[in-house]
PDB file of C-alpha atoms and ligand atoms in Angstrom:
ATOM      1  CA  UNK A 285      20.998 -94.315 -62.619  1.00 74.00           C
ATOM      2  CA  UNK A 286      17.447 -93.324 -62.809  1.00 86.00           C
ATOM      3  CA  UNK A 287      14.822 -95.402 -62.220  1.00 91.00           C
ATOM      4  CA  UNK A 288      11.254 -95.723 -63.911  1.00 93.00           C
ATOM      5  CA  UNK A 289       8.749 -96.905 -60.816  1.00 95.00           C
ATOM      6  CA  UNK A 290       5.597 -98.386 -60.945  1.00 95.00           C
ATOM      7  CA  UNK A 291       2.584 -95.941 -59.970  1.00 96.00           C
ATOM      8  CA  UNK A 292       1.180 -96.651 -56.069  1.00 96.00           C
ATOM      9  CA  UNK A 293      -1.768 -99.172 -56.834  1.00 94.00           C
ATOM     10  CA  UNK A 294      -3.611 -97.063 -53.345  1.00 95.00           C
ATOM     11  CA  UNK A 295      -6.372 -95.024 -54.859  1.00 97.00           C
ATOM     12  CA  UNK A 296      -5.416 -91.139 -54.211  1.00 97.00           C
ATOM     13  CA  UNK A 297      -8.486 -90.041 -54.245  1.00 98.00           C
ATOM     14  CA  UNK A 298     -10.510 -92.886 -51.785  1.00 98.00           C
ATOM     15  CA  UNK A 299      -7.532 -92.208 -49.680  1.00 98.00           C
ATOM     16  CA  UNK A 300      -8.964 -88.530 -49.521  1.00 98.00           C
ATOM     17  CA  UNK A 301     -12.588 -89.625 -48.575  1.00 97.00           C
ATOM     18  CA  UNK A 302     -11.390 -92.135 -45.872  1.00 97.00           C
ATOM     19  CA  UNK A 303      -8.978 -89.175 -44.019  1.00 97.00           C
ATOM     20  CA  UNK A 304     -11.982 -87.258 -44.377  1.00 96.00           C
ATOM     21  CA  UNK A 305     -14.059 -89.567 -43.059  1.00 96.00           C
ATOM     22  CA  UNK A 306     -11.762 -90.102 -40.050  1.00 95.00           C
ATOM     23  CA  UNK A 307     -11.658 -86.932 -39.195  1.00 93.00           C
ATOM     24  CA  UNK A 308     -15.447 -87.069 -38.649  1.00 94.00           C
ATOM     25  CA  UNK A 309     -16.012 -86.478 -34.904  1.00 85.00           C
ATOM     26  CA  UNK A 310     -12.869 -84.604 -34.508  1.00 88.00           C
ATOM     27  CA  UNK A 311     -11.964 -81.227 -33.773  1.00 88.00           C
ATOM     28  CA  UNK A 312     -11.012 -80.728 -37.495  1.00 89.00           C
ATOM     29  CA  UNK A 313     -13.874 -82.072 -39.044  1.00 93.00           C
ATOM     30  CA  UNK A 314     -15.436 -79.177 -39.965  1.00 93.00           C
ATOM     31  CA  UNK A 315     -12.474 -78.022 -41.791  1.00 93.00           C
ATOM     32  CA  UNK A 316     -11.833 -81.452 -44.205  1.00 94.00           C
ATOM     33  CA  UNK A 317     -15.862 -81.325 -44.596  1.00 95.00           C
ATOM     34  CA  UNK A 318     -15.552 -78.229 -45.812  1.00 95.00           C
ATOM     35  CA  UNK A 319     -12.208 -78.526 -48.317  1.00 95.00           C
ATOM     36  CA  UNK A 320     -12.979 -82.183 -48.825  1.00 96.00           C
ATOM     37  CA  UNK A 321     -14.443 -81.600 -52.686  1.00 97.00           C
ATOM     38  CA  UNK A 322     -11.641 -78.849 -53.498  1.00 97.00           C
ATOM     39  CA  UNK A 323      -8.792 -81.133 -51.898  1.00 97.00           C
ATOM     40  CA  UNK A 324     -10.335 -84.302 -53.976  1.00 98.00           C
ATOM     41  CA  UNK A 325     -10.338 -82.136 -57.088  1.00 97.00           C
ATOM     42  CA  UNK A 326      -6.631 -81.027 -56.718  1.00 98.00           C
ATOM     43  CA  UNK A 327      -5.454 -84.630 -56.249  1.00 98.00           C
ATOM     44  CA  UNK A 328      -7.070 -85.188 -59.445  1.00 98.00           C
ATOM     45  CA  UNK A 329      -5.622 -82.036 -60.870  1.00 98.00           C
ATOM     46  CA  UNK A 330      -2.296 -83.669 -59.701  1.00 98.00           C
ATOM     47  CA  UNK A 331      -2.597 -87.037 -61.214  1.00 98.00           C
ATOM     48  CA  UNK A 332      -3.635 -85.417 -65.020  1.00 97.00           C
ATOM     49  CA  UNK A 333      -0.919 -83.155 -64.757  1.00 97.00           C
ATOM     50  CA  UNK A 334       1.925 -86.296 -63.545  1.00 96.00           C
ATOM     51  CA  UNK A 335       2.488 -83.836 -60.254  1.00 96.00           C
ATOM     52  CA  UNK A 336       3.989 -81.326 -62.647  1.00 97.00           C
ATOM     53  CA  UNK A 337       4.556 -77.669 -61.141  1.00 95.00           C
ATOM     54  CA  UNK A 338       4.000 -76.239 -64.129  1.00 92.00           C
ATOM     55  CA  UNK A 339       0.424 -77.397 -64.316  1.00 94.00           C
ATOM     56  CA  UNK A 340      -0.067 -77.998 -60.580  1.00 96.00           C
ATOM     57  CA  UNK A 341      -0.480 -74.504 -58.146  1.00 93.00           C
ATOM     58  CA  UNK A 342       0.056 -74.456 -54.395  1.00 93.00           C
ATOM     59  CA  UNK A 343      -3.418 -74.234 -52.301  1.00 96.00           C
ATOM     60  CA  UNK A 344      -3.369 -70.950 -50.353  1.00 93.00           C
ATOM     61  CA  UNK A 345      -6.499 -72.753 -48.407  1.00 89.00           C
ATOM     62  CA  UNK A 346      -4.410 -75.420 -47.548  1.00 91.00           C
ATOM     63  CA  UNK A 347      -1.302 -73.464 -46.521  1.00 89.00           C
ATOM     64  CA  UNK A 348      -3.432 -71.503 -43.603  1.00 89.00           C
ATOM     65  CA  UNK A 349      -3.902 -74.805 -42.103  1.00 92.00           C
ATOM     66  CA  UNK A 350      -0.660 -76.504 -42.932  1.00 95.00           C
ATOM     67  CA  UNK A 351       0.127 -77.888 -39.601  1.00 94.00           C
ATOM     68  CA  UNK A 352      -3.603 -80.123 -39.801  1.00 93.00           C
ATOM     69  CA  UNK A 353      -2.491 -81.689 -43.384  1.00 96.00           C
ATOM     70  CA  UNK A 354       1.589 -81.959 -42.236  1.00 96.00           C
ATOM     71  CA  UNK A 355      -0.066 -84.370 -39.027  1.00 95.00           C
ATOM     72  CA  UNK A 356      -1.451 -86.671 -41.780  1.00 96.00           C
ATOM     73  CA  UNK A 357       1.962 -87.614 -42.553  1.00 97.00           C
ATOM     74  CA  UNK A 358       4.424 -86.739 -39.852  1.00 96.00           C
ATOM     75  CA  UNK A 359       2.144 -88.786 -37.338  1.00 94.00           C
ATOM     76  CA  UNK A 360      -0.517 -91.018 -38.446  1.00 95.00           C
ATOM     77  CA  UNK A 361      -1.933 -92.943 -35.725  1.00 93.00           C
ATOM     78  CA  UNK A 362      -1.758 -96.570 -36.187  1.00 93.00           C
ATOM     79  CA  UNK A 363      -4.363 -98.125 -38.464  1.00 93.00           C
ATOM     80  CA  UNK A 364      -5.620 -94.582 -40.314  1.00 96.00           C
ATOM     81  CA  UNK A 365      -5.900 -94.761 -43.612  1.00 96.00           C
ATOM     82  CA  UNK A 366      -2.890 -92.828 -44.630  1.00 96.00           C
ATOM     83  CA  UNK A 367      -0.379 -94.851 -42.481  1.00 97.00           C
ATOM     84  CA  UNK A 368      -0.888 -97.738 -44.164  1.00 95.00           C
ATOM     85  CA  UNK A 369      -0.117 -95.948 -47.297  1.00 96.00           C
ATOM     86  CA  UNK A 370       3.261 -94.707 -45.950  1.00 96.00           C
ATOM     87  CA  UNK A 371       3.574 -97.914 -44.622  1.00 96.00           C
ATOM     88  CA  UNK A 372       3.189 -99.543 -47.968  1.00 95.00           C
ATOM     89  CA  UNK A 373       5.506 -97.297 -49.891  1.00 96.00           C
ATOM     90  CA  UNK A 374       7.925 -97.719 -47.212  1.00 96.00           C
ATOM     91  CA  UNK A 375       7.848-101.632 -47.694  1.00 95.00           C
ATOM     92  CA  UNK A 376       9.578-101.944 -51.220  1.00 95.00           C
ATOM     93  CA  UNK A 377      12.607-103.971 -52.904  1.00 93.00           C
ATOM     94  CA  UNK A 378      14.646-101.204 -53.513  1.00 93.00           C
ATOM     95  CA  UNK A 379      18.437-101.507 -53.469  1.00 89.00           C
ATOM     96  CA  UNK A 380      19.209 -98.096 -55.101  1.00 89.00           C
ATOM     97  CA  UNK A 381      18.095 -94.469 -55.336  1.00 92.00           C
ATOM     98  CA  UNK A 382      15.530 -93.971 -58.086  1.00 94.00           C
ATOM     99  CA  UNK A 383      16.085 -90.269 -58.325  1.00 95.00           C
ATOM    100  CA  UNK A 384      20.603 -90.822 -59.043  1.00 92.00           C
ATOM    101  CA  UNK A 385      21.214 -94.568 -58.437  1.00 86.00           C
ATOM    102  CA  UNK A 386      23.032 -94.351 -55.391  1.00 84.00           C
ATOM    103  CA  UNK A 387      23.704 -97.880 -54.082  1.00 83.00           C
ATOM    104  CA  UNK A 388      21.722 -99.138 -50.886  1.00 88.00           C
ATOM    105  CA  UNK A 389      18.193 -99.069 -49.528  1.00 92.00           C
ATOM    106  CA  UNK A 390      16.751 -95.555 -49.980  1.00 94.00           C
ATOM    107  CA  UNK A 391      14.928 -95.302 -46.592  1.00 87.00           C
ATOM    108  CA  UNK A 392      13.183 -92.370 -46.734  1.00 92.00           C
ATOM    109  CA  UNK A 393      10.013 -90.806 -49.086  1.00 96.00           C
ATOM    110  CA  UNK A 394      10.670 -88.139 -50.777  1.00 97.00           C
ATOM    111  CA  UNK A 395       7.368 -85.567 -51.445  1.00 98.00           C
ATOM    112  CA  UNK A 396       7.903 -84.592 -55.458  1.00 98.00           C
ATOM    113  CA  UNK A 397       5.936 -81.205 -54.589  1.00 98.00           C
ATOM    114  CA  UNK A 398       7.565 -80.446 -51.342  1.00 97.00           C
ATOM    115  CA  UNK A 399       4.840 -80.982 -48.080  1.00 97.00           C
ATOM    116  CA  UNK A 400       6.083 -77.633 -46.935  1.00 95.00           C
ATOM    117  CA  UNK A 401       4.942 -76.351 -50.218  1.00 95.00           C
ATOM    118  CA  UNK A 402       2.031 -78.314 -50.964  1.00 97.00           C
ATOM    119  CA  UNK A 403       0.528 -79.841 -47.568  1.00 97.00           C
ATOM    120  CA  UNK A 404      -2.496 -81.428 -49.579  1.00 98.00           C
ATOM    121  CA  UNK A 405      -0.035 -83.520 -51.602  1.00 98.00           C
ATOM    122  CA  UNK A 406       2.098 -84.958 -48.064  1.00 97.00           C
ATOM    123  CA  UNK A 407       0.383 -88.479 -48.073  1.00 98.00           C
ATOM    124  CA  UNK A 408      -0.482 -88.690 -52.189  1.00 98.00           C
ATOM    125  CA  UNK A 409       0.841 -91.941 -52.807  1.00 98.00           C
ATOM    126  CA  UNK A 410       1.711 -90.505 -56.107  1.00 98.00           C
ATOM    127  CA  UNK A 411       3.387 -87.505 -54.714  1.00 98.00           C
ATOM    128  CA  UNK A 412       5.762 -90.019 -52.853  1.00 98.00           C
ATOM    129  CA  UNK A 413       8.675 -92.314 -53.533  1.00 97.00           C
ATOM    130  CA  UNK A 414      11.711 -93.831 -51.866  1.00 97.00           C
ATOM    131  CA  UNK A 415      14.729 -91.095 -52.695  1.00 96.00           C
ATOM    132  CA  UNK A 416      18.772 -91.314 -50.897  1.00 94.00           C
ATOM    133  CA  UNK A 417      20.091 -89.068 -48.384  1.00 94.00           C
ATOM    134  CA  UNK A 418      22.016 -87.456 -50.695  1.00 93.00           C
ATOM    135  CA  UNK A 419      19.389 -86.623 -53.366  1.00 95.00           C
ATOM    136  CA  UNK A 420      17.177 -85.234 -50.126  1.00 95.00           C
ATOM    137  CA  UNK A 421      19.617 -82.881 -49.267  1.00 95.00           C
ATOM    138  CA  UNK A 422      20.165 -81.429 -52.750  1.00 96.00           C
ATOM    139  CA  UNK A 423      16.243 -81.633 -54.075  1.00 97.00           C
ATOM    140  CA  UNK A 424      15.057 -80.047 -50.561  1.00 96.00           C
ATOM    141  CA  UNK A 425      12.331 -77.792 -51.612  1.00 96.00           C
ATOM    142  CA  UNK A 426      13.297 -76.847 -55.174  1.00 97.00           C
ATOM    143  CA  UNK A 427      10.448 -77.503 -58.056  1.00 97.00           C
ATOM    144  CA  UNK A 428      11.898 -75.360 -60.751  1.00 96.00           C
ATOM    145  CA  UNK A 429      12.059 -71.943 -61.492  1.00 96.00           C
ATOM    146  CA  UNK A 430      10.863 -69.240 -64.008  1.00 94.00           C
ATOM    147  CA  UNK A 431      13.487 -70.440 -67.152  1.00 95.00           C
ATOM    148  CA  UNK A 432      12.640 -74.321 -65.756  1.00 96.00           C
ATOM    149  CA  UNK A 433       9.300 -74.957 -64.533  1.00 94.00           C
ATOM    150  CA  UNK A 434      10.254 -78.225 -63.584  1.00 96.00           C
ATOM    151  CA  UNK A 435      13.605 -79.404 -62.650  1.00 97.00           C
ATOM    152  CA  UNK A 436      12.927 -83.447 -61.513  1.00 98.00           C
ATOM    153  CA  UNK A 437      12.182 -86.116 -63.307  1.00 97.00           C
ATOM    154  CA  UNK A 438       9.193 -88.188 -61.750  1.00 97.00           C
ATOM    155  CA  UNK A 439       9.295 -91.844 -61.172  1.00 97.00           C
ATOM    156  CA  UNK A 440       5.984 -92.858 -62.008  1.00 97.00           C
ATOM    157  CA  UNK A 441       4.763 -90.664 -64.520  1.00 97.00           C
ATOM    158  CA  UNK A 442       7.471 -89.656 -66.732  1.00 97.00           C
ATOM    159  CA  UNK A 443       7.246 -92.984 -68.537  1.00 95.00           C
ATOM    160  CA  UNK A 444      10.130 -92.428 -71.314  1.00 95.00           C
ATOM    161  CA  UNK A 445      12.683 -92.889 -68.579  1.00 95.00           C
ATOM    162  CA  UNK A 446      12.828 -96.692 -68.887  1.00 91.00           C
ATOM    163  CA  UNK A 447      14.753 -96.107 -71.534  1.00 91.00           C
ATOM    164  CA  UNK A 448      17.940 -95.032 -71.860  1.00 92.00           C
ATOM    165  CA  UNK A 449      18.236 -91.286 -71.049  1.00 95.00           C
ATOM    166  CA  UNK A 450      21.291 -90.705 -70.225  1.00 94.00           C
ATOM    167  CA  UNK A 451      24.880 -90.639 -72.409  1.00 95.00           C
ATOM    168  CA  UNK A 452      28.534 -90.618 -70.769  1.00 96.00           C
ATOM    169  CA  UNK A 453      31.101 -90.108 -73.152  1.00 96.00           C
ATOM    170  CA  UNK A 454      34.519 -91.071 -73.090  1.00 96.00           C
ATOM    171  CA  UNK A 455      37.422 -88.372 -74.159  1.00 94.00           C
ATOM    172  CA  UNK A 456      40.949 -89.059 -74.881  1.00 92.00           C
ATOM    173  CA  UNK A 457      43.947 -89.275 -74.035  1.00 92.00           C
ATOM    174  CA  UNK A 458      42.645 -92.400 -72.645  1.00 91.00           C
ATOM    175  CA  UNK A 459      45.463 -92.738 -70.306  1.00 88.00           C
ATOM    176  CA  UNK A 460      43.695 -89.714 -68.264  1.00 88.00           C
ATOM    177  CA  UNK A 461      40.217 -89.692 -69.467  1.00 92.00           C
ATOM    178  CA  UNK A 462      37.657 -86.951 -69.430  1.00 93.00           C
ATOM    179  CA  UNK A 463      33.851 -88.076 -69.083  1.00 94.00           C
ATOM    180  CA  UNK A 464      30.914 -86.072 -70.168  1.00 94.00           C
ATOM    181  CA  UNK A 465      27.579 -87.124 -68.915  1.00 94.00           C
ATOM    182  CA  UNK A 466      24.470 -85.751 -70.809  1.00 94.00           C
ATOM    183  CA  UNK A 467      20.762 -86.431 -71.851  1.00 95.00           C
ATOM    184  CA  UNK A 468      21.177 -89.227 -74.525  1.00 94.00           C
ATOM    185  CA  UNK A 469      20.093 -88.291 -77.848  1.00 93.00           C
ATOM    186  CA  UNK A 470      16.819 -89.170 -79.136  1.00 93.00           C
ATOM    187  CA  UNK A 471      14.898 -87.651 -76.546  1.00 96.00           C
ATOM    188  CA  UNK A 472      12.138 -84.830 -77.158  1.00 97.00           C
ATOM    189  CA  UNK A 473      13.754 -81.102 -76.554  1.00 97.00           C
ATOM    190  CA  UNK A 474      11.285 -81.416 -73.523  1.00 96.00           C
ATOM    191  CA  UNK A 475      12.764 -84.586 -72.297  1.00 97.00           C
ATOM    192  CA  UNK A 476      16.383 -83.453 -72.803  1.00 97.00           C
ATOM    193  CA  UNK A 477      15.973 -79.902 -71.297  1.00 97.00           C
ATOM    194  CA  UNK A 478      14.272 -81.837 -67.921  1.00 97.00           C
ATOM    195  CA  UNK A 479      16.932 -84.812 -67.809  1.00 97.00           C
ATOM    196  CA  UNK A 480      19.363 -81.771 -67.739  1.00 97.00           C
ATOM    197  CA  UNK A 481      17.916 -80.200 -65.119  1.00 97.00           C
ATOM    198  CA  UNK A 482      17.713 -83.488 -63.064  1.00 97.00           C
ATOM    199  CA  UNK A 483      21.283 -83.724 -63.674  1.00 96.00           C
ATOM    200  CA  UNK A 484      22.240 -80.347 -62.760  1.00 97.00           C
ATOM    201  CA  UNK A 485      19.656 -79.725 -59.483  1.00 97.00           C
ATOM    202  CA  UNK A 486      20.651 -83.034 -57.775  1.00 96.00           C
ATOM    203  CA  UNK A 487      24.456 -82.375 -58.450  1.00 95.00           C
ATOM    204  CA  UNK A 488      25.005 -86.031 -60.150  1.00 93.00           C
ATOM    205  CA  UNK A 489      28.135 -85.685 -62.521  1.00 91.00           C
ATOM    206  CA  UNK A 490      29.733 -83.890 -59.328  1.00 90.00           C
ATOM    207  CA  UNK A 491      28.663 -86.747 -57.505  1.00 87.00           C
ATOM    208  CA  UNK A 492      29.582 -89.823 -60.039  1.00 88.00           C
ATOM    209  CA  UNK A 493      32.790 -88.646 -61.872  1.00 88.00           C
ATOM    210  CA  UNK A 494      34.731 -90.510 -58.930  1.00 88.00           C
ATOM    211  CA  UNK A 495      32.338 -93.767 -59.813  1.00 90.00           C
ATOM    212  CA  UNK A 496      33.595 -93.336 -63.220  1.00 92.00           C
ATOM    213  CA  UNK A 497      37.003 -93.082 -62.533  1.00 92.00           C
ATOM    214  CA  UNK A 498      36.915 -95.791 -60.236  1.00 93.00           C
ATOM    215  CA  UNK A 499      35.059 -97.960 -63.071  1.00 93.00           C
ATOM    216  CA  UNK A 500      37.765 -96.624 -66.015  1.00 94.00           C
ATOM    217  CA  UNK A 501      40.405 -98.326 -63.286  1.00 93.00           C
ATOM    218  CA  UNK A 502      38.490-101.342 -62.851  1.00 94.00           C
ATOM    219  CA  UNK A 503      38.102-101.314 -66.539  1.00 95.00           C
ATOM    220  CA  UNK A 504      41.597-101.465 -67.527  1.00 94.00           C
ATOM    221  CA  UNK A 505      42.575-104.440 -64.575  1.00 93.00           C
ATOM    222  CA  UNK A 506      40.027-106.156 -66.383  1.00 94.00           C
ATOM    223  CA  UNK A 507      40.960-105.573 -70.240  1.00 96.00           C
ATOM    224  CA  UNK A 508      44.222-106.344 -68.938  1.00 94.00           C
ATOM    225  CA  UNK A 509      43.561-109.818 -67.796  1.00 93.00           C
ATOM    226  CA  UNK A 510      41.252-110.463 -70.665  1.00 94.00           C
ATOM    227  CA  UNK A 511      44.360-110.232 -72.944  1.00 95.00           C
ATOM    228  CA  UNK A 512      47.071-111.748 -70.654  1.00 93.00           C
ATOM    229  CA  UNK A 513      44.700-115.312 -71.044  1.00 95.00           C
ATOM    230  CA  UNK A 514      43.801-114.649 -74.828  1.00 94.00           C
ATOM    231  CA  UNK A 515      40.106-113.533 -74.517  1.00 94.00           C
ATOM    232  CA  UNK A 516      37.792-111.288 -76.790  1.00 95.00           C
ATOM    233  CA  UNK A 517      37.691-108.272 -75.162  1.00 95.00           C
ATOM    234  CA  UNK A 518      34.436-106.934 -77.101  1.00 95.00           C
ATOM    235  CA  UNK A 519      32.723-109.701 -76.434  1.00 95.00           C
ATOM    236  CA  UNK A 520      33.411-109.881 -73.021  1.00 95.00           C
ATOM    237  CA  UNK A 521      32.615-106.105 -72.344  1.00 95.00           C
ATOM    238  CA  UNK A 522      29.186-106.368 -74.761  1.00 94.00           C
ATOM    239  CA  UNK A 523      28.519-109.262 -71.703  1.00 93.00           C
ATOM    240  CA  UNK A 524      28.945-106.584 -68.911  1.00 91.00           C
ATOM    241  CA  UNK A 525      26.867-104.387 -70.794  1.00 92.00           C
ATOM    242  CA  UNK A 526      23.981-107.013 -71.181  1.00 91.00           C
ATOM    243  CA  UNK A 527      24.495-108.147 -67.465  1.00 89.00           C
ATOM    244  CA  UNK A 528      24.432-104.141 -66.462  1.00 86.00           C
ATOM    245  CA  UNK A 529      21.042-103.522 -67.799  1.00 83.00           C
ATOM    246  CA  UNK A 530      19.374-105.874 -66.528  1.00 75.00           C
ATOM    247  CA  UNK A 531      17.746-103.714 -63.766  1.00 73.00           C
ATOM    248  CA  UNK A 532      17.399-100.352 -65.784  1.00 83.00           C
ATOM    249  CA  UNK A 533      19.384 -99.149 -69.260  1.00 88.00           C
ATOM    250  CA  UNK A 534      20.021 -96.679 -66.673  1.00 89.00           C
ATOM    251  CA  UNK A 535      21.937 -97.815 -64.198  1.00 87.00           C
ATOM    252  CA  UNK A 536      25.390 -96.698 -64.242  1.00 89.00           C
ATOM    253  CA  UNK A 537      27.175 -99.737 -65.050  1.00 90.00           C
ATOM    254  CA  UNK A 538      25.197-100.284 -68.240  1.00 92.00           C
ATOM    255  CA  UNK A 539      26.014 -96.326 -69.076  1.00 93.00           C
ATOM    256  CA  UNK A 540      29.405 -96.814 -68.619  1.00 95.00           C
ATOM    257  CA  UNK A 541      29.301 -99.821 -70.689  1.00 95.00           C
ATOM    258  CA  UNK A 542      27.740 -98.603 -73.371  1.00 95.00           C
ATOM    259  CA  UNK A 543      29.781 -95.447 -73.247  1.00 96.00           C
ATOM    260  CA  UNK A 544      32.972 -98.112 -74.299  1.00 97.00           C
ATOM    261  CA  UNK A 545      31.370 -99.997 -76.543  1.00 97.00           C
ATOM    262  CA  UNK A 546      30.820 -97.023 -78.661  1.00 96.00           C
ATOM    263  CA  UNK A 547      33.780 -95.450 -78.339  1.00 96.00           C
ATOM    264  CA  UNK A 548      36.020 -97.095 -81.508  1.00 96.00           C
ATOM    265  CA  UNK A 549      39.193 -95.055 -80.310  1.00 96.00           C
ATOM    266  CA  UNK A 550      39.051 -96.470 -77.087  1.00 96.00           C
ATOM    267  CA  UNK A 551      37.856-100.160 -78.179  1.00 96.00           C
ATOM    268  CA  UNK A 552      41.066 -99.920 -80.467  1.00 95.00           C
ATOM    269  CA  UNK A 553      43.258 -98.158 -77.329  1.00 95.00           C
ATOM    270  CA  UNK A 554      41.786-101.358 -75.195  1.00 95.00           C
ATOM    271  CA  UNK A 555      42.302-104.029 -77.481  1.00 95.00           C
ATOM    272  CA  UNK A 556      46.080-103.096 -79.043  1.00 93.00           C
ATOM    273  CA  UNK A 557      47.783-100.228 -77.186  1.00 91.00           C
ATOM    274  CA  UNK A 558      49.625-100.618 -74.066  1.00 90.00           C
ATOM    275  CA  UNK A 559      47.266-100.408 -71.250  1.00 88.00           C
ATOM    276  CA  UNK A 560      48.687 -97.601 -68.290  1.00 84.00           C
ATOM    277  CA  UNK A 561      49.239 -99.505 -64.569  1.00 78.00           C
ATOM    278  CA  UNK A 562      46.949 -97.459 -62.819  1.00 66.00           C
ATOM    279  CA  UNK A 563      45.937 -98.303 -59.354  1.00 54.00           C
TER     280      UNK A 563
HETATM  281 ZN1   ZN B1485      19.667 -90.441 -54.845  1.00 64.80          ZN
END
């Protein structure tokens, strides 16, 4: 699954002008005095370009003093303006990963430009967003390279993922399936050539062909009982589909789904051919 988020409603650039502010007094004052009108300018930068590394450059400035920007965010003392930011984004609904769909409370934020990258970005509230273990490990500091200048899809401003963006496909035999996961079609080259890269930098078919599997088996208990007490089996399955997007036309369930439903081999394997006992 990936999942479209609304934008942080904090205002990343006030949030600029209060740190700054804070600091007032402090031994680093005369350092965010100094950068405050560059650092406000590249958090706008940031928000017309939708954080893209393409558009966006690391700071050299900001680099030298890395370890002042990474204390915003790795220790904010209680009541600062930042903290109750993080606190904020921290406090959400969540009961997947946006980034692959991974089941569960994602717990931590992930930093879209990497803080070790770009320390002016580590308490944007746009340059942060709940993101699993998992996805953490593979994303770590990776932005794209020089044939993909960006490799991750962004929650809040790539808006074209609340549709559907993603297609499996179902291959025969069907009594040992192969799936194929790729960028739906209908999507811009753009669109397809990033939801690929998503795909391929956070390692998700090597990380949901076993959900698959474990959903074909599921699938065929199911179809199996449908027929056994005389039910329609399309209709039932076009009802999981409808109940599976309900959160996102991306969540897996709804994917897989839809991957049956338009599948007429399979529909016709389902419906008439003798279904395989598998466990
Ligand atoms: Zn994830």
């Amino acid at each position: 699954m990936i999942m479209r988020l609304p934008a942080p409603t904090a205002c990343a650039l006030q949030l600029v002008d209060d740190v700054v502010a804070e600091r007032q007094g402090g031994r680093n004052a005369a350092y965010f005095t100094g950068i405050a009108g560059e650092w406000r300018s590249r958090v706008q930068a940031y928000l017309n370009a939708g954080g893209s590394p393409a558009v966006v450059p690391p700071w050299p400035a900001a680099n030298v003093r890395k370890k002042s920007f990474l204390n915003l965010y790795l220790s904010p003392k209680e009541g600062a303006a930042q903290r109750l930011i993080l606190d904020d984004l921290r406090d959400h609904d969540l009961t997947a990963c946006p980034a692959c769909g991974e089941a569960g409370r994602p717990n931590t934020l992930d930093h879209y430009l990497p803080k070790t990258e770009y320390p002016h970005f580590c308490v944007t509230p746009h340059n942060l967003f709940p993101m699993c273990d998992a996805c953490q490990k593979e994303k770590g500091i990776k932005t794209g390279d020089h044939a993909d200048s960006r490799f991750f899809l962004h929650p809040y401003f790539d808006v074209f993922i609340a549709e559907q963006v993603l297609q499996l496909t179902i291959q025969a035999p069907f009594t040992a399936p192969l799936f194929d996961l790729l960028p739906a079609p209908g999507l811009t080259p753009v669109q397809e050539r990033l939801v690929g890269c998503h795909l391929r930098e956070l390692a998700i078919v090597p990380r949901y062909t076993r959900f698959f599997r474990e959903q074909f088996r599921r699938l065929l208990r199911l179809v199996s009982k449908m027929r056994a007490s005389g039910q329609d089996v399309r209709a039932s399955l076009e009802l999981f589909k409808t109940n599976a997007e309900d959160l996102t036309p991306n969540s897996w369930e709804h994917i897989f789904y839809d991957a049956v439903l338009s599948n007429p081999d399979f529909l016709e394997f389902l419906e008439n051919e003798e279904l395989p006992a598998l466990l």
